[in-house]
CSV table of C-alpha atoms in Angstrom, one decimal:
chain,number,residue,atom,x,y,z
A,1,UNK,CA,-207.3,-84.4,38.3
A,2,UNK,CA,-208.6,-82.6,34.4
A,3,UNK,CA,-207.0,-79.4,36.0
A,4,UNK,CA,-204.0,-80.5,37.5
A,5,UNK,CA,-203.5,-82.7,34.1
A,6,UNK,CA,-203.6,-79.2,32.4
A,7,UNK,CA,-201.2,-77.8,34.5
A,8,UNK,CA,-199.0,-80.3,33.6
A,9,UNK,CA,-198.6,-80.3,30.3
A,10,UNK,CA,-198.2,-76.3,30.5
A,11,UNK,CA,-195.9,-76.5,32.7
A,12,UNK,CA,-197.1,-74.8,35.6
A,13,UNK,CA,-196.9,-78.0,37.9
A,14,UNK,CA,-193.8,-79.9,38.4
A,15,UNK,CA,-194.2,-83.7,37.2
A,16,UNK,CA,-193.0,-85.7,40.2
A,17,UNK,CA,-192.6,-88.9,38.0
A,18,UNK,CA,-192.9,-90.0,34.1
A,19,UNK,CA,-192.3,-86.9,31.7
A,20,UNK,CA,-194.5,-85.0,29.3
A,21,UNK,CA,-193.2,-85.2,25.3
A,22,UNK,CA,-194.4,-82.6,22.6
A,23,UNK,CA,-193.0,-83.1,19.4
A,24,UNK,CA,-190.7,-85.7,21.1
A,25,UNK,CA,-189.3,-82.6,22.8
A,26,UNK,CA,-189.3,-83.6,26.9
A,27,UNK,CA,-190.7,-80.6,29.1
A,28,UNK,CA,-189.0,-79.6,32.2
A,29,UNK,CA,-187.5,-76.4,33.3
A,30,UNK,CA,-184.7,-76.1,30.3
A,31,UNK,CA,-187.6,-76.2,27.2
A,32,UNK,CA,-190.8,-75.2,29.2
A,33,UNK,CA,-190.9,-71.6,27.6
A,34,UNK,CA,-189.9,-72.8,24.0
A,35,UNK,CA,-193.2,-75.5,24.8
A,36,UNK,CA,-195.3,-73.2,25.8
A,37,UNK,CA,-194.9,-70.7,22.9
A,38,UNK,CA,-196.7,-73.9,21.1
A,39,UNK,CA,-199.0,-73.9,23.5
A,40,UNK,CA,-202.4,-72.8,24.5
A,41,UNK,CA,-205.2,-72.8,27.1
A,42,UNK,CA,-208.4,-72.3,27.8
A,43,UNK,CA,-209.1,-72.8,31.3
A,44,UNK,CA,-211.8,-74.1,32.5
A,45,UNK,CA,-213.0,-70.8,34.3
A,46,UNK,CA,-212.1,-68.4,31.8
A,47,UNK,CA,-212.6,-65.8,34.5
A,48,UNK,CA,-208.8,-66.8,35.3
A,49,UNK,CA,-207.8,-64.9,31.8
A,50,UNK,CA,-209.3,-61.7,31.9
A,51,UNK,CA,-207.5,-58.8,33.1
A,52,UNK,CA,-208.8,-55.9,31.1
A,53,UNK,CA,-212.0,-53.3,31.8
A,54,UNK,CA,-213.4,-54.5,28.2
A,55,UNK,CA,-212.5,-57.4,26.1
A,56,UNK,CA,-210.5,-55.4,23.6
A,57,UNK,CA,-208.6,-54.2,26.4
A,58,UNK,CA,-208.0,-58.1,27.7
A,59,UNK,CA,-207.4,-59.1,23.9
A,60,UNK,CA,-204.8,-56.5,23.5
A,61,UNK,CA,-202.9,-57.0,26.5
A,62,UNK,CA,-202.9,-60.9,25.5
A,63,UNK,CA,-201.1,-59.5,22.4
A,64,UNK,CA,-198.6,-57.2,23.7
A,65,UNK,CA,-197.4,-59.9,26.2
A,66,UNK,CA,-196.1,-61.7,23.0
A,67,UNK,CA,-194.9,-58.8,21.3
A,68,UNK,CA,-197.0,-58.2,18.5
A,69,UNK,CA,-196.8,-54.8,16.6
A,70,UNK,CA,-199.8,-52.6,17.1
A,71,UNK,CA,-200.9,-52.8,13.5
A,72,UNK,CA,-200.7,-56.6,13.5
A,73,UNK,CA,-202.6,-56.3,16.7
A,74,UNK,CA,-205.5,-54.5,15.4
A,75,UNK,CA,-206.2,-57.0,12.6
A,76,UNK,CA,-205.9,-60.1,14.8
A,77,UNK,CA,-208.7,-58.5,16.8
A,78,UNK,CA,-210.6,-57.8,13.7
A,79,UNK,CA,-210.1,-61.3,12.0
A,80,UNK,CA,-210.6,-63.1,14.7
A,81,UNK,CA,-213.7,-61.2,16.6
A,82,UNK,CA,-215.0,-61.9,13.0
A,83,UNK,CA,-214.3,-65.4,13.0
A,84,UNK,CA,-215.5,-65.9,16.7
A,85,UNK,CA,-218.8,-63.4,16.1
A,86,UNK,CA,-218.3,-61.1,19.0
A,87,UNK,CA,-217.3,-58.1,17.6
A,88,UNK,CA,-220.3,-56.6,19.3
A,89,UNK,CA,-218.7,-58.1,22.6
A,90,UNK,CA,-215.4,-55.9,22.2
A,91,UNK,CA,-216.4,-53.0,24.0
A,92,UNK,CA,-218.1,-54.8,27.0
A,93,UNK,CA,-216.5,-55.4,30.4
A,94,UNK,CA,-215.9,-59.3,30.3
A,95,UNK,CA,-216.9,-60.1,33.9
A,96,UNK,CA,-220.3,-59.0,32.7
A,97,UNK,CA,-220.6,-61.7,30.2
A,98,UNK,CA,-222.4,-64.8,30.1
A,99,UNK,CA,-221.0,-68.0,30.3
A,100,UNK,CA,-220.9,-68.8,26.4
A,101,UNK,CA,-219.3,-65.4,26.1
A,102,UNK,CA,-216.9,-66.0,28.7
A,103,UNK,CA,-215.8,-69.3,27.0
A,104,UNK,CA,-215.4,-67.5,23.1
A,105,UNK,CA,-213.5,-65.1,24.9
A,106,UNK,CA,-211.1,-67.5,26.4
A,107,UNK,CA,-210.8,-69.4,23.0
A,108,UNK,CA,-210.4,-65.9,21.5
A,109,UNK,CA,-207.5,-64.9,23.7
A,110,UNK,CA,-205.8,-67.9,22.9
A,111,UNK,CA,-206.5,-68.8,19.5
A,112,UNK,CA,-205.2,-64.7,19.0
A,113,UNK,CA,-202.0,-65.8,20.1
A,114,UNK,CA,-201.2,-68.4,17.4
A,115,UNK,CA,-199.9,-71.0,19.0
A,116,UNK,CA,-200.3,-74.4,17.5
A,117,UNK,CA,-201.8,-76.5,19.9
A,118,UNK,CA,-204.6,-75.6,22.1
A,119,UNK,CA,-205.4,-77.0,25.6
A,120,UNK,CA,-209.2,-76.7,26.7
A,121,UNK,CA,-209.7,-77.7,29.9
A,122,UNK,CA,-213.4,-78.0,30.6
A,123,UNK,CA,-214.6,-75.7,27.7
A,124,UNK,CA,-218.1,-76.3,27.8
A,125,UNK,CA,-218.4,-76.0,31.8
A,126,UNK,CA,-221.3,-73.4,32.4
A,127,UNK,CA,-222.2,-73.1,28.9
A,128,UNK,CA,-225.6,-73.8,27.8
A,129,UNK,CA,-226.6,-75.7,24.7
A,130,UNK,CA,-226.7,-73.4,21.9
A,131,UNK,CA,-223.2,-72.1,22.7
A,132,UNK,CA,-221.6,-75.3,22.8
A,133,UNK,CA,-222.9,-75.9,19.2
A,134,UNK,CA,-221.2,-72.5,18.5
A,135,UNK,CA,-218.5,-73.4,20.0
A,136,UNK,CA,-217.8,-76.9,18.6
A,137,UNK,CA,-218.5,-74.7,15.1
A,138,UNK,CA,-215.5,-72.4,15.8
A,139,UNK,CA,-213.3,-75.7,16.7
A,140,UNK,CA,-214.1,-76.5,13.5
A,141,UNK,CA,-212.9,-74.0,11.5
A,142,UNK,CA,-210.0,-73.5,13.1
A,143,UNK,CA,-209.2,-77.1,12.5
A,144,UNK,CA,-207.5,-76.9,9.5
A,145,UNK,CA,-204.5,-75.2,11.3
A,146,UNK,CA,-205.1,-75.7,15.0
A,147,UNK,CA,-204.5,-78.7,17.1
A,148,UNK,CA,-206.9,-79.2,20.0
A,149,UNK,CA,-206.8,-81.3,23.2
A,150,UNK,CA,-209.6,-81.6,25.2
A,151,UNK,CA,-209.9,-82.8,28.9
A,152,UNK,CA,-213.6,-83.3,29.6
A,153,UNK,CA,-215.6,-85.1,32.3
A,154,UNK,CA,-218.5,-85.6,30.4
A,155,UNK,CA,-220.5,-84.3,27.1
A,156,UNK,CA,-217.5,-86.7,24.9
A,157,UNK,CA,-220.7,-86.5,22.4
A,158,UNK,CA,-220.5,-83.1,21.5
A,159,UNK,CA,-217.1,-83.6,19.8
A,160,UNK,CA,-217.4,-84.5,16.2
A,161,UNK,CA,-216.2,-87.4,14.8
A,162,UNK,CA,-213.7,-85.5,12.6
A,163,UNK,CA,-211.6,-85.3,16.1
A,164,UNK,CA,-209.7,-87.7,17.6
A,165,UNK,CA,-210.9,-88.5,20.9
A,166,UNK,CA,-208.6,-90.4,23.4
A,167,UNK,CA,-210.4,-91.4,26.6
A,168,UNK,CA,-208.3,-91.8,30.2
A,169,UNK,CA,-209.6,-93.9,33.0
A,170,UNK,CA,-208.7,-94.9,36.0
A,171,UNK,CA,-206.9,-98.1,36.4
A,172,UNK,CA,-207.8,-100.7,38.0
């Protein structure tokens, strides 16, 4: 259900009833691609994302699908491989990361897009305990100019109180 709930709002599943609203803005097949240039995600596999032989190679093609200049694209990677701390990372293959990695890579990818809102579905899956604190870190400072939604199962602890966090449950 987290997934599919993700797949909603990005519009890559139909919604058979109810709608999805961003910015009061209804999505369906007329404004999915205007959405979506708003949108973000990090899936929970981030295995899903990476196309490239190393992660500047998956970072860069990221980029070029939305058209960014070379130049611009070169100091993305830089600022933001700064930001993340994996500019060691850049010239590794990402399917031989670790978990952690994988995840900052995804988050990477997708805060390197600049879209306003990002979608994490599952971020912390597979991710041990020290990169979760890194991680949360990273949320953090992109706060200031980042909106984030997370769908978790569990670990609704390791989200500082300086988010808002919404819980869903089943009905009744």
């Amino acid at each position: 259900g987290k997934s599919t709930l993700a797949k909603l709002i990005m519009g890559l599943m139909r919604v058979n009833s109810g709608e999805i609203l961003s910015d009061g803005v209804a999505l369906n097949e007329t404004t999915v691609e205007e959405l979506r240039l708003k949108l973000g995600i990090v899936f929970q596999n981030p295995d899903n994302q990476f196309v490239g032989i190393t992660v500047k190679d998956d970072i860069a093609f990221a980029l070029e699908n939305r058209n960014i200049s070379y130049e611009e694209m070169l100091e993305r990677i830089d600022l933001y491989s700064k930001k993340l701390g994996i500019t060691h990372l850049l010239s590794r293959n990402p399917e031989s990361l670790s978990g952690g990695e994988k995840q900052k890579l995804g988050i990477f990818l997708t805060l390197s897009s600049n879209r306003d809102i990002l979608l994490l579905d599952e971020p912390f899956a597979g991710v041990d305990q020290d990169n979760i604190k890194e991680i949360i870190t990273l949320f953090l400072i992109f706060k200031i100019s980042k909106s984030f939604l997370f769908i978790l199962f569990r670990l609704f602890s390791v989200i500082p109180s300086r988010f808002s966090v919404y819980s869903a449950t089943d009905a009744p």
